[in-house]
Structures are given as C-alpha cells and as structure tokens.
Coordinates of C-alpha atoms in Angstrom, one line a residue:
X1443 CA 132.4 -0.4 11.9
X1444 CA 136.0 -0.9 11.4
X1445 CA 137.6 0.8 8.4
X1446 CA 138.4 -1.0 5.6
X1447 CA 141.0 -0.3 3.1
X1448 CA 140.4 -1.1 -0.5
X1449 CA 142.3 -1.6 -3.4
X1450 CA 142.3 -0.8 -6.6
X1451 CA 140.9 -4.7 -7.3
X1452 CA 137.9 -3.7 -4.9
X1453 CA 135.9 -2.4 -8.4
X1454 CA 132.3 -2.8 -9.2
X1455 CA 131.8 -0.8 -6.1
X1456 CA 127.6 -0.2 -5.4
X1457 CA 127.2 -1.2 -1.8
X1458 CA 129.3 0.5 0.7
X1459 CA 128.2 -1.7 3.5
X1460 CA 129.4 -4.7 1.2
X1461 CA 132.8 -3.9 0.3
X1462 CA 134.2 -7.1 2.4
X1463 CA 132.2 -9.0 0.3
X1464 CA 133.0 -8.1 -3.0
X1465 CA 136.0 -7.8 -2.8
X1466 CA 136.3 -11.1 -1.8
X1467 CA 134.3 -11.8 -5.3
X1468 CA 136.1 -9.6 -7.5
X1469 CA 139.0 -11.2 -8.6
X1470 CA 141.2 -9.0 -11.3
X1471 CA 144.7 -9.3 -12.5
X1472 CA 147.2 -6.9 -12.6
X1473 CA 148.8 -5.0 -15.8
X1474 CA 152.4 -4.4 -15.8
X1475 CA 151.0 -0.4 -15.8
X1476 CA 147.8 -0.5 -15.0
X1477 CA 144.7 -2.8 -13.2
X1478 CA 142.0 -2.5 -15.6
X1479 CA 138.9 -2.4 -13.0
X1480 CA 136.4 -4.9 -14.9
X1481 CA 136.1 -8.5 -14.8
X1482 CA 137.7 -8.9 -18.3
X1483 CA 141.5 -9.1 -18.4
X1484 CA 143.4 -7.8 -20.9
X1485 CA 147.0 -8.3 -22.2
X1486 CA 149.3 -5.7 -21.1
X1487 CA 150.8 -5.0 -24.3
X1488 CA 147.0 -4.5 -26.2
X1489 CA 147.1 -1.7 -23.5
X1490 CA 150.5 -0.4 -24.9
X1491 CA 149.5 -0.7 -28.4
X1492 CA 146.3 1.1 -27.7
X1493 CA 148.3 4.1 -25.9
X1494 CA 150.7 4.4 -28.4
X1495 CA 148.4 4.9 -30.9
X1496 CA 146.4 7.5 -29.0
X1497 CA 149.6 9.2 -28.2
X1498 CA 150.6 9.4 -32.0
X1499 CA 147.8 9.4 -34.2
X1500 CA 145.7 11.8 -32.3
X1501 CA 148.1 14.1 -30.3
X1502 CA 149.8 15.0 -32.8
X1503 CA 147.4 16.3 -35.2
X1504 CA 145.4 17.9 -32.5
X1505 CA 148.6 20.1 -31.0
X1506 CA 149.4 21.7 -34.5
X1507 CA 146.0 22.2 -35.2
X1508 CA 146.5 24.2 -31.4
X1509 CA 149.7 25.4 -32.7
X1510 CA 148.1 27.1 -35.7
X1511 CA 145.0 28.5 -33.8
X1512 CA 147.9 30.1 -31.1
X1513 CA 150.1 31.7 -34.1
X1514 CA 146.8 33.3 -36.0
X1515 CA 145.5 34.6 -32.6
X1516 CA 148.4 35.8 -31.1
X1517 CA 150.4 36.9 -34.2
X1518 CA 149.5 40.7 -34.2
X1519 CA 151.6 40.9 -31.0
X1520 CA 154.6 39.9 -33.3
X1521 CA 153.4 42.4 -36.1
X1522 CA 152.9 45.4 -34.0
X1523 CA 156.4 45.2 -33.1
X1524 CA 157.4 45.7 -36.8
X1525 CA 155.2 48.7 -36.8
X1526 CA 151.6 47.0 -38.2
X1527 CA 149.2 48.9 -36.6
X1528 CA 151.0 52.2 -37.9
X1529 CA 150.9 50.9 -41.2
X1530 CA 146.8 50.5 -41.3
X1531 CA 146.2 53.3 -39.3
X1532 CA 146.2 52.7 -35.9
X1533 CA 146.6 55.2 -33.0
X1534 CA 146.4 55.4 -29.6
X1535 CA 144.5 52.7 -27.5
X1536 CA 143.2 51.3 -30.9
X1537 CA 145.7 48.4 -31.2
X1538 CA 145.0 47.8 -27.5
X1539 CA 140.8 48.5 -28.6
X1540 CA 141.4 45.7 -31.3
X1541 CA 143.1 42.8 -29.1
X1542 CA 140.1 43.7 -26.7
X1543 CA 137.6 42.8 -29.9
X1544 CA 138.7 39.2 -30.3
X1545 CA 138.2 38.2 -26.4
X1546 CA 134.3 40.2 -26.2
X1547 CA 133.3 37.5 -28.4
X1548 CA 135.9 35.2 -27.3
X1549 CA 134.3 35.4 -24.0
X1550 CA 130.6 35.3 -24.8
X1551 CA 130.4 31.9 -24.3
X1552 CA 129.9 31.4 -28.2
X1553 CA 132.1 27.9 -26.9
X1554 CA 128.8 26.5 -24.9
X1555 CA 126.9 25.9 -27.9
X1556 CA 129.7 25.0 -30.2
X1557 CA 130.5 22.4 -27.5
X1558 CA 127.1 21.1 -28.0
X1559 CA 128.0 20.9 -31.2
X1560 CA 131.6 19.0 -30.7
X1561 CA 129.3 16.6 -28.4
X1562 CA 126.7 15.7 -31.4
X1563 CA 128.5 15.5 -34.1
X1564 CA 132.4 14.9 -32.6
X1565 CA 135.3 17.0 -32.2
X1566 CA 137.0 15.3 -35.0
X1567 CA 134.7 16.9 -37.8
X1568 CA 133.9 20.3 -36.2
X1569 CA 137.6 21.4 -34.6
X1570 CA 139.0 21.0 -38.1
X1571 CA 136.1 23.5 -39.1
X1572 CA 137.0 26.3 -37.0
X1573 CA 140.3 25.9 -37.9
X1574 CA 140.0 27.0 -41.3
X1575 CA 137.4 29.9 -39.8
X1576 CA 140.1 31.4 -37.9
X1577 CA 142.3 31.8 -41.3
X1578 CA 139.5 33.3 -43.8
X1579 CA 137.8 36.0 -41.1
X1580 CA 140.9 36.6 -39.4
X1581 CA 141.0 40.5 -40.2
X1582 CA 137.5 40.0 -38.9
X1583 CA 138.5 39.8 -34.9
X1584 CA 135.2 39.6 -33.7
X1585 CA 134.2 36.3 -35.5
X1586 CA 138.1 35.0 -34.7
X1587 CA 137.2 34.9 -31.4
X1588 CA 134.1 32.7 -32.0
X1589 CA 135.7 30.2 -33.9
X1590 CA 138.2 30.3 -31.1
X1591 CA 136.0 30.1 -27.8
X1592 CA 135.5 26.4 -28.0
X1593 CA 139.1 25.1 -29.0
X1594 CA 140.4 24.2 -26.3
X1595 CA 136.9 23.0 -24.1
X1596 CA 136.0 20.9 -27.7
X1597 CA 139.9 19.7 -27.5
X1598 CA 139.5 18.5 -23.8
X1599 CA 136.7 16.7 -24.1
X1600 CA 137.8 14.7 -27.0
X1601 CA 140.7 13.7 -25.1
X1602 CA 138.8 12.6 -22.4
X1603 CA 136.5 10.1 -24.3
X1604 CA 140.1 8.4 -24.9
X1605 CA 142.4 8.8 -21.9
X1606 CA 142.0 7.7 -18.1
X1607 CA 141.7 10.6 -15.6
X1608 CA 145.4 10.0 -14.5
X1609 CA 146.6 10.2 -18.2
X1610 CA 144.5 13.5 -19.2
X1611 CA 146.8 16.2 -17.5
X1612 CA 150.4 15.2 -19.5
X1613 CA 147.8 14.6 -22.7
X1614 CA 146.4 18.0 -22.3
X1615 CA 149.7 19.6 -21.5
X1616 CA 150.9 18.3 -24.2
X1617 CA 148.4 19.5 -26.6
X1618 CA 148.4 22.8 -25.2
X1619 CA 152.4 23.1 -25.4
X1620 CA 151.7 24.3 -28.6
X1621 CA 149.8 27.4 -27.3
X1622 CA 153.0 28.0 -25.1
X1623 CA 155.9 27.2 -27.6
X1624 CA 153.8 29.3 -30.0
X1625 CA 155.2 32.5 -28.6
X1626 CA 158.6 31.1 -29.6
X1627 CA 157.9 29.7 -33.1
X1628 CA 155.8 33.2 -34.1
X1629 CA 158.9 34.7 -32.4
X1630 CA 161.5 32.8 -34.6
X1631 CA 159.1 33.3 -38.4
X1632 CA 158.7 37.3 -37.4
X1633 CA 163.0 37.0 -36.9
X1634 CA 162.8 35.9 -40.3
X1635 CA 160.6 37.8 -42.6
X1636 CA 161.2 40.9 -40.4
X1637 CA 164.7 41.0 -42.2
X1638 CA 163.1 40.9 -46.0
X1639 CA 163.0 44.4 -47.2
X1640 CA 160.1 44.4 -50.5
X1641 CA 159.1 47.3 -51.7
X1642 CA 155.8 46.0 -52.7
X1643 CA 154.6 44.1 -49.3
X1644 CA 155.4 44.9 -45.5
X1645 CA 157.8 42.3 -44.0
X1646 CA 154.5 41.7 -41.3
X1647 CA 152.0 40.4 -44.2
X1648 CA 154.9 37.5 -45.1
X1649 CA 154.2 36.5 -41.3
X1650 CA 150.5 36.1 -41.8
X1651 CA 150.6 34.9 -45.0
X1652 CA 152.8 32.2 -44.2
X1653 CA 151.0 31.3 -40.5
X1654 CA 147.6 31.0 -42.4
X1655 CA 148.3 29.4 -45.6
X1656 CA 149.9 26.7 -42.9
X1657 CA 146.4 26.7 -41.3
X1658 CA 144.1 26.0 -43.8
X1659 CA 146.5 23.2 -45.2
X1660 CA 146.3 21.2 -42.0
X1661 CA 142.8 21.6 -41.2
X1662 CA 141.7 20.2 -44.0
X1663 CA 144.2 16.8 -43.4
X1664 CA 142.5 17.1 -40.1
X1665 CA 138.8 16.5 -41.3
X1666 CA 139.6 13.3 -42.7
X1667 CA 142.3 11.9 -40.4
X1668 CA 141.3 12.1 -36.2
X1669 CA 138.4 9.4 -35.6
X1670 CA 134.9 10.4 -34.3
X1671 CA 135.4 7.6 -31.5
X1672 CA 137.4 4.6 -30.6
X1673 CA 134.5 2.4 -31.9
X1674 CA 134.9 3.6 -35.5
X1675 CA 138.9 4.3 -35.5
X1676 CA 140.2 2.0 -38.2
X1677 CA 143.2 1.5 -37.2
X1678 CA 142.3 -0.1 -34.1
X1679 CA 141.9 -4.1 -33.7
X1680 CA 138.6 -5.5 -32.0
X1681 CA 140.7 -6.3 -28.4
X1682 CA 141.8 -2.4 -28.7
X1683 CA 138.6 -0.9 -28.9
X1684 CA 136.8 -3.5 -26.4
X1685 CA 140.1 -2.2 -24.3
X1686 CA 139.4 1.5 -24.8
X1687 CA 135.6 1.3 -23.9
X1688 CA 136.3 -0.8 -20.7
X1689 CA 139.0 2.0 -20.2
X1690 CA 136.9 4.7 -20.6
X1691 CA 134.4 3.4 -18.3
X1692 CA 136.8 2.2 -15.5
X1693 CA 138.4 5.7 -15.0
X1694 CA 136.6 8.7 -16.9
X1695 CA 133.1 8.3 -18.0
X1696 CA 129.9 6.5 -16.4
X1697 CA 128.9 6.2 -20.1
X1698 CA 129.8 6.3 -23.2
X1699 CA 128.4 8.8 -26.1
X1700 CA 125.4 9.1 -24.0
X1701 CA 122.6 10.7 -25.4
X1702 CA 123.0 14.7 -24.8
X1703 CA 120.4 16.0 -22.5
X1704 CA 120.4 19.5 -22.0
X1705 CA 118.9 19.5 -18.7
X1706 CA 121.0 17.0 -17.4
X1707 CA 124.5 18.6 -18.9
X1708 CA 124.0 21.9 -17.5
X1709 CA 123.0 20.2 -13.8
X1710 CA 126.8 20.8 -12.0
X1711 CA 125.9 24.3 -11.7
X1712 CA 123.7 23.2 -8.6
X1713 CA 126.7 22.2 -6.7
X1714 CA 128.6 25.5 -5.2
X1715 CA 131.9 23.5 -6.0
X1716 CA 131.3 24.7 -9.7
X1717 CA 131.4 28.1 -9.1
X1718 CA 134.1 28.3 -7.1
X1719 CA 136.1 26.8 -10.2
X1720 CA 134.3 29.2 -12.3
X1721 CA 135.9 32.0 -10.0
X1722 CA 139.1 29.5 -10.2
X1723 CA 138.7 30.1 -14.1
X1724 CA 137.8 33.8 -14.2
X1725 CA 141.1 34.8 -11.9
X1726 CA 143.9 32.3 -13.2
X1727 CA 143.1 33.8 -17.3
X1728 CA 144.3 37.2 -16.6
X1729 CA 148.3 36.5 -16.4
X1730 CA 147.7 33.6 -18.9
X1731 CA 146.1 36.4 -21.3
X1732 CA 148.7 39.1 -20.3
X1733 CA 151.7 37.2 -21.0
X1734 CA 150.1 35.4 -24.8
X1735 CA 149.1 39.0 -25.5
X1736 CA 151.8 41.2 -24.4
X1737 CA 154.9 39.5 -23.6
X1738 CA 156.9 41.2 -26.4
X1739 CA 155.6 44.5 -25.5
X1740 CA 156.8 43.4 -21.7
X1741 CA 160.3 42.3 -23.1
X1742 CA 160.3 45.3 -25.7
X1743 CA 160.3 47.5 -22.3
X1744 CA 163.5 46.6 -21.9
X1745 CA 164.7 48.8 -24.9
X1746 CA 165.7 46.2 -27.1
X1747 CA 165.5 47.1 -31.5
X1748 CA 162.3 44.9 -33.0
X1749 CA 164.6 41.8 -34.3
X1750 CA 165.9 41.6 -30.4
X1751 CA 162.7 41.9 -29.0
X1752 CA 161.3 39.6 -31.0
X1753 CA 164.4 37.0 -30.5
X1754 CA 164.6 37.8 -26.7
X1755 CA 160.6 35.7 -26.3
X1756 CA 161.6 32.8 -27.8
X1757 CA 163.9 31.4 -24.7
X1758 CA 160.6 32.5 -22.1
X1759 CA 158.6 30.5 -24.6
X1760 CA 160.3 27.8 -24.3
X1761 CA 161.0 27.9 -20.4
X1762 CA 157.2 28.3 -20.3
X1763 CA 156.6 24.9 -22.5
X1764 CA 159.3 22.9 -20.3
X1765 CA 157.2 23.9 -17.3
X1766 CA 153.8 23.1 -18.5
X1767 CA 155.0 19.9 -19.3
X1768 CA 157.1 19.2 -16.0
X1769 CA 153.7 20.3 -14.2
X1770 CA 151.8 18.4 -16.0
X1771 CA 153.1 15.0 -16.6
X1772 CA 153.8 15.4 -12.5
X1773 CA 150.2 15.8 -11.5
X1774 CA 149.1 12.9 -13.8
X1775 CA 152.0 11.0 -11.7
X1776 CA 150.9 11.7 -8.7
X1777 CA 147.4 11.7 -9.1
X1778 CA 147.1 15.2 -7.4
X1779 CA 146.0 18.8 -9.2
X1780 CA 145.9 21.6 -6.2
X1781 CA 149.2 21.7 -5.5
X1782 CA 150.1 21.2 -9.0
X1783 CA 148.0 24.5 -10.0
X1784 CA 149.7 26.6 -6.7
X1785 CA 153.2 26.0 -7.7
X1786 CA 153.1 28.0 -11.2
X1787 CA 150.4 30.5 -10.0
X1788 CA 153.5 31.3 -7.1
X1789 CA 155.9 31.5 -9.6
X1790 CA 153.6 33.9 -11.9
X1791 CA 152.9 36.1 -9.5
X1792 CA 156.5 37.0 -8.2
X1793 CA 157.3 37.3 -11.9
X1794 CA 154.6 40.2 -12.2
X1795 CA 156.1 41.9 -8.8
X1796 CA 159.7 41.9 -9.6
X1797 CA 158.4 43.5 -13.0
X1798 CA 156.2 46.5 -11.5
X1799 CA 158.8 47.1 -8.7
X1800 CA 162.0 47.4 -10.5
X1801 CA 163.1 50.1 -13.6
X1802 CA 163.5 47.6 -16.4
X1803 CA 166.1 49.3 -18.4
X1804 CA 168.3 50.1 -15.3
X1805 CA 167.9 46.5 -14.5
X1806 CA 167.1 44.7 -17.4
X1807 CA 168.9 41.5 -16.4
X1808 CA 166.4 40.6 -13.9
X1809 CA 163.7 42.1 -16.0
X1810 CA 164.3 39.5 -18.0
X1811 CA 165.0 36.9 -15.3
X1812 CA 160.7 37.8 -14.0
X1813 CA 160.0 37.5 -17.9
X1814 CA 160.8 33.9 -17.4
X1815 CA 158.6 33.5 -14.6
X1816 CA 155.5 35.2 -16.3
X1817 CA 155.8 32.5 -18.8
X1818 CA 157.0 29.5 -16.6
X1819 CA 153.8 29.9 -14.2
X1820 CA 151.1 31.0 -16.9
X1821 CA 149.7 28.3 -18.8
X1822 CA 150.2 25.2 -16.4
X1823 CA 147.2 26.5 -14.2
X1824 CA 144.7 26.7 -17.2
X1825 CA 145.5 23.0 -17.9
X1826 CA 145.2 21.4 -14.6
X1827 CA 142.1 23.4 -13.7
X1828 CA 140.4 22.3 -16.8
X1829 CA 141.3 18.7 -16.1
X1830 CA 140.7 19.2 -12.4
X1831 CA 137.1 19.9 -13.3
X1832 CA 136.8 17.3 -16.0
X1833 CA 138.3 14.6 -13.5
X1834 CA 135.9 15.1 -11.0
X1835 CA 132.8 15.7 -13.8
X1836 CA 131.7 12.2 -15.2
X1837 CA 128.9 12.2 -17.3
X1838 CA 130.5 13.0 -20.8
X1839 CA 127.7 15.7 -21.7
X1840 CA 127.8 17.6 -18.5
X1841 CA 131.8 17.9 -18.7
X1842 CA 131.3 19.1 -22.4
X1843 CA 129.3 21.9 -20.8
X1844 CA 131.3 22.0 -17.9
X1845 CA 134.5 22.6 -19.6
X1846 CA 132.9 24.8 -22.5
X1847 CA 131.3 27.6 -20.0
X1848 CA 134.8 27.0 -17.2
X1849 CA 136.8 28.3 -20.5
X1850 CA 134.5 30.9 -21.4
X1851 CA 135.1 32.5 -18.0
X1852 CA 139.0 32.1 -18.4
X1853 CA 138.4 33.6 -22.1
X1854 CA 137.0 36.8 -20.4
X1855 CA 139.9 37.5 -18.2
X1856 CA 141.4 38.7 -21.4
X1857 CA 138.9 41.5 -21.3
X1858 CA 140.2 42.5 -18.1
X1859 CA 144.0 42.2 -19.2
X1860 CA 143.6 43.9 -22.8
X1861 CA 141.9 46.8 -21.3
X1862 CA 144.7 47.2 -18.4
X1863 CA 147.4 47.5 -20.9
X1864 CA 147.3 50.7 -22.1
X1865 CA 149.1 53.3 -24.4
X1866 CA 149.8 55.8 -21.9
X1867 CA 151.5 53.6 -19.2
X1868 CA 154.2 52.3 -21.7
X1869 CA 156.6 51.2 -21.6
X1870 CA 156.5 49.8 -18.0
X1871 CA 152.6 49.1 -18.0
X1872 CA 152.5 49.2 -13.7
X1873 CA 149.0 49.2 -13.6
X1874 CA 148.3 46.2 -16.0
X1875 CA 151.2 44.3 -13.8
X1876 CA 149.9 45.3 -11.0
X1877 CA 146.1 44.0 -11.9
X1878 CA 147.5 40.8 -13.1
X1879 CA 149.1 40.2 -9.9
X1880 CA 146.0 40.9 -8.0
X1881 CA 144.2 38.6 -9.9
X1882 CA 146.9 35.4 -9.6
X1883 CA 147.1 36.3 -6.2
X1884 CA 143.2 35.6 -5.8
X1885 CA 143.3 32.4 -7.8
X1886 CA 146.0 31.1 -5.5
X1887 CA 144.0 31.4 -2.6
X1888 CA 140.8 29.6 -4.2
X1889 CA 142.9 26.7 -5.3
X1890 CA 144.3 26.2 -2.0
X1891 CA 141.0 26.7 -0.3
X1892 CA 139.0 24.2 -2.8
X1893 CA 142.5 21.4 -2.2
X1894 CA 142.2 21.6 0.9
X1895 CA 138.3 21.3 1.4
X1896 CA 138.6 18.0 -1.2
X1897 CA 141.0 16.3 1.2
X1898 CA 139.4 17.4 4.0
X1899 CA 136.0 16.1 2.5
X1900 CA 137.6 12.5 1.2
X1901 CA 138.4 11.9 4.7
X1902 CA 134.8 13.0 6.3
X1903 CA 133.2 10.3 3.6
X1904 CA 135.9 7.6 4.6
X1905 CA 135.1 8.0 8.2
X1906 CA 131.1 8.1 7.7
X1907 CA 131.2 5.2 5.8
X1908 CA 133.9 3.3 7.7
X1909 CA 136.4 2.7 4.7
X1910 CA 139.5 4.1 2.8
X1911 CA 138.8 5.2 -0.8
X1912 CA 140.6 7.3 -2.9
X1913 CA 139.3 8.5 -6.7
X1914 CA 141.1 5.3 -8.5
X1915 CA 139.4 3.1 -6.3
X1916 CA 135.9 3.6 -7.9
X1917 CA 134.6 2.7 -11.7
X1918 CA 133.4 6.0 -12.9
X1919 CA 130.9 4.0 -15.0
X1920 CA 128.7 3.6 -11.3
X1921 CA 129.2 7.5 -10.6
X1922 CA 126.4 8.6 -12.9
X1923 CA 125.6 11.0 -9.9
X1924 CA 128.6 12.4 -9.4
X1925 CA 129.4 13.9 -6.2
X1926 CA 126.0 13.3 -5.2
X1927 CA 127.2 9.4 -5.1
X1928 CA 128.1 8.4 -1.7
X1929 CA 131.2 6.4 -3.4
X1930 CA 132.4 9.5 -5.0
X1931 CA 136.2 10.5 -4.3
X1932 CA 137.0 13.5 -5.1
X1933 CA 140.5 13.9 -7.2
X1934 CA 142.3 17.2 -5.6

C-alpha cells in the first residue's frame, strides 16, 4: 500500500484502511490558530474569547493558590537562616530530620486517593481545601505533606479538562512558575522582616505569619470563584462551552467527566511505558527537591551574612522562572517534550558538578554562576514529564491516577535529597551534590531512551499501516484504548 499522508482535516479517524476515503468526506475549515477536528465550525474569535478567559479567570487563581502552597512548604529554609531551628530547640540532623517529615507523607501517595477525590467532586472545591490545611497544621509537618501530595497532580488534571494537549505545557508552566518564583518572593519577605528587631516576637514568626494569613484569605476566594467544569462556568456563552467540549474531545480526552472506574483508571500500569516514567519521575525529583529545599543553605556556603544570603536566591529564582517558562511555552510550540526535558536536566546536572568540584568561598563567583544552573534546569523537567504523561494518557480518570501516583514518586525523591544533606558535611554538602547529580544524570538517560523509542515507534506504526500520522492528526475522543489503539501517535 502506498503511504498516505494526512492532515490535520483527515479527523474522525476509525478505519485505517479508509483514510482516502474519509478524508475525501470530511470537509473542515481552518481557524486562523487552530483546525477544530469536528464537523462543526466555529468562529475564530469564540476560540479567542474562550482562551482568554481560561488564561485569566482560571490561571490566575490557581498559580497563587501554588504560590502560597510553595511559600508555606518551603519557608523554614528561609527561617533557618535567621536562626529558627536554634530558637525551638533544634540540634544537629533535627532540622534536616524535620524537612525529611513533610516528604514521608508527602510521598506516601496520600495524592492517589485525594486525586480520586479531585476527580468526583472537582478540583475547584477540594484544591481550595487543602489550601487552607496547609496553613492551620503547618507546625504539624507530617499532615502538611498530605494536604500537599496531590496539589500539583489535582492541578494538572484540572487543566487538562480545559486546554488542548499542545496548550497544557505553557499552562502548566505557568502555574507552576509560582513554585519557582517562590524561592524569590519568600527570599524578598525574609529580606524584610529579618531587619525588624521586636523584643516580643522573632523576626522568623512575622514571615510565617504573614505567608499564612495570605493563605487562608485566598483559599477561601478560591472555593467560590474556579468553576467545576466548562459546562457549568457562568461566564461562558452557549457557542463557548459547545467550543470547549468539542475542544476537549478533539485534542485531550476521549470523554468527558466519564464515570470513574477504579479498575479502568489504574489500567496504564500494564503498559511497561508507565514505569519507565515512573523511574522518569523518581530520578528527575531529587535536584528539583535539593534546590526548593536547600538552595539558601547552598548559596549560604558561600559565606555570605543571613540578609545576603537570603537576597543572593532571589536572582536564581528568577532565572529559574524565565527558564521554566522559555521551556515550556517552547515544547507546547513545537509539539515535542524529550528534548524539552533533556535540555534543563543538562544544565542541572553541570550546575551540581561545578558545585561539588570547586571551593566555594575561594571561588564564589562561579559558585554562584552553577547556583543559577541548579535553579535554571530544576523545575522545567517536573512539568514536561507530567504533561508528557498526561498527553499521551486519554481517558480523564486513568490520567488523574496517572498523574497522582507519577507525582507521588517525584514527591519521594525528597526523601532521598533531605536525608543526603546533612549537618556534618556543611557547609559544602559533596555528598548530597554528588547524589543529586547521580540521580539527574540517570533521568537524562531515561528521557532520551523513552524519546527516542516514541519516534522510533511512530514510524514502525506509519509504515505497518501504510500512512503518516503524527499525535494532532487523531481525535483523542476515538482513543478510548490508548496506545492499545492502532491510530494512537504517541507525543515525544
């Protein structure tokens, strides 16, 4: 048979053998941005509208909600520099023992069934929940880390039940931009209150009194603002939420708010492809959680006074944000999320060499040079791995599950980081460098391996079934199988 190349128009896609045929009987008009891969037609600009509000009514809320969750986990980083764990008692490991707290039930997969949860009853009404968990138990690190496991998998499926797979990556990055840039904002408040002298409080409780109180404000605007779905968002018109449905079911889901099945959603783990991402997952969270949980003791290595040190993360921070969102937006551009997730881990990992191999007070200029590539290539991978996996998952239910127990695994690399830093190898910390390394250097190789394999793959299907297909070319609402699907392309 002669290979046939098919367009985006070439939807409705069942019979392989029949592709001449229909698409010959599909006839579809173009958007200005996109072809909408149904036999309605839609005005461009309903599209635009519809975006736009997506993009401000329910980013927004969602990345401070992320912005508060980073400061009220990550915080204590910021306080230990002012001396808060000498001040309630600390000593030795115990600082290092209570980071370690948070990610044990952080990463016992407390995010699976909260993720049911999100699925039932909709991220909109139980994200806003944790929220204000995080803020009343937060002394309580164990039960922080609960309320904390299924942020970001509840946050990524939500988005998905409202963007494309080519528009998830830049949404998600965007979203978690405010995990990155919290670092610098947390870095910026401790600047502040670190310079008021009471005699009645430490200058570390005005830092958590003013990241919480800012918590439980917005959580509670939260409840009542981000819609449950696109069907029952009132600020939507009748075109825009026939749009988003027909959306949804061109290029995300094969259906929408299907009825969860807990058989069915935990299914993927019968394909070996899943657990190589879970290994994907396990490796890439070890830098991400050594540079959110010690990047100002890295930078205080350098011998700077506690206002410096804390001043000095800000510009990584921000580096690190810039990145995430170059990455990002650039994989959802091009379609493409291997390469996308080897570039940062690259950059990562030299950042975690120069810093073992080099005396960082004889040298602290380009100490401080590798602190910007710890945070430049740390948090793009978690993103585009978690919408790697959600791209090529879609049956809404299993990627709920998907994404909740993929996270988990990244959560428990912070168990490995936490318990690598240690007391006694201040202030250089070698070994915890060194393990970091190691670990980035093993994800690097998976992700290169499972990119290539996915090309590789695409190709062996096109030539078996005599045609040229790539992932946009086929309506996710006839992929109910997944990869099982003979039509099924997968997005690398």
């Amino acid at each position: 048979m002669d290979k046939v190349e098919v367009t985006r128009s070439s939807v409705g896609l069942v019979d392989l053998e029949a592709l001449p045929r229909l698409e010959s009987s599909y006839g579809h008009k173009k958007d200005e941005e996109n072809e909408v891969g149904s036999t309605i037609t839609f005005d461009p600009a309903i599209q635009r509208s519809l975006l736009r509000k997506c993009d401000w009514f329910i980013l927004p809320p969602l990345t401070f909600m992320y912005l508060c969750n980073a400061l009220d986990k990550g915080n204590v980083a910021n306080a230990k520099t002012d001396g808060w764990d000498k001040d309630i008692g600390l000593t030795g490991d115990q600082y290092y023992l209570l980071v370690m707290i948070f990610y044990v039930s952080f990463s016992s997969d407390f995010g699976t069934p909260i993720s049911i949860f999100v699925k039932k009853f909709s991220a909109a009404r139980v994200l806003p929940l944790m929220m204000i968990g995080f803020v009343k138990i937060f002394a309580i690190r164990w039960f922080l880390g609960i309320f904390e496991s299924a942020m970001l998998p509840g946050v990524v499926y939500y988005l998905s039940t409202f963007y494309k797979r080519g528009e998830l990556a830049s949404r998600v990055g965007l979203f978690y931009a405010a995990a990155a840039i919290a670092g610098a904002f947390s870095g910026l408040i401790a600047f502040g209150v670190f310079q008021i002298h009471n005699p009645h409080h430490h200058s570390w409780q005005y830092l958590f009194w003013i990241e919480g109180s800012g918590t439980i404000t917005f959580a509670l605007f939260a409840f009542f603002w981000l819609p449950k779905t696109s069907d029952t968002w009132w600020i939507l018109t009748e075109e825009e939420k026939a749009l988003a449905r027909r959306r949804i079911l061109e290029d995300s889901s094969s259906e929408i708010n299907e009825k969860f099945n807990f058989r069915e959603a935990f299914k993927p783990f019968e394909n070996p492809l899943y657990w190589v991402w879970a290994m994907i997952s396990l490796s890439l969270g070890v830098p991400l959680a050594s540079v959110n949980n010690f990047l100002p003791q890295i930078v205080a290595s350098l011998g700077y006074s506690t206002v410096k040190t804390n001043l000095f993360t800000v510009a990584p921070n921000i580096v690190g944000t810039v990145a995430l969102l170059v990455l990002t937006f650039s994989s959802d551009y091009f379609r493409e999320r291997s390469i996308h997730v080897a570039i940062p881990l690259a950059v990562s990992l030299s950042g975690f060499v120069v810093l073992g191999c080099i005396d960082p007070i004889a040298h602290r200029g380009v100490a401080y040079f590798a602190c910007f590539l710890l945070t430049a290539g740390a948090s793009a991978p978690s993103v585009l791995v978690a919408t790697w996996y959600n791209n090529n998952t879609p049956q809404e239910s299993r990627r709920a599950v998907v994404t909740a127990v993929m996270v988990a695994l990244a959560n428990a690399s912070g168990l490995i980081s936490t318990n690598v830093f240690r007391a006694q190898d201040e202030p250089k910390y070698v070994p915890a460098l060194a393990t970091s390394a190691a670990f980035g250097g093993l994800c690097l190789i998976l992700v290169a391996g499972t990119g290539f394999w996915m090309r590789w793959e695409n190709r062996r299907r096109d030539k078996l079934q005599g045609v040229v297909l790539t992932a946009r070319d086929i309506p996710t609402e006839t992929l109910s199988q997944g990869p099982l699907n003979p039509s099924f392309r997968f997005m690398y």
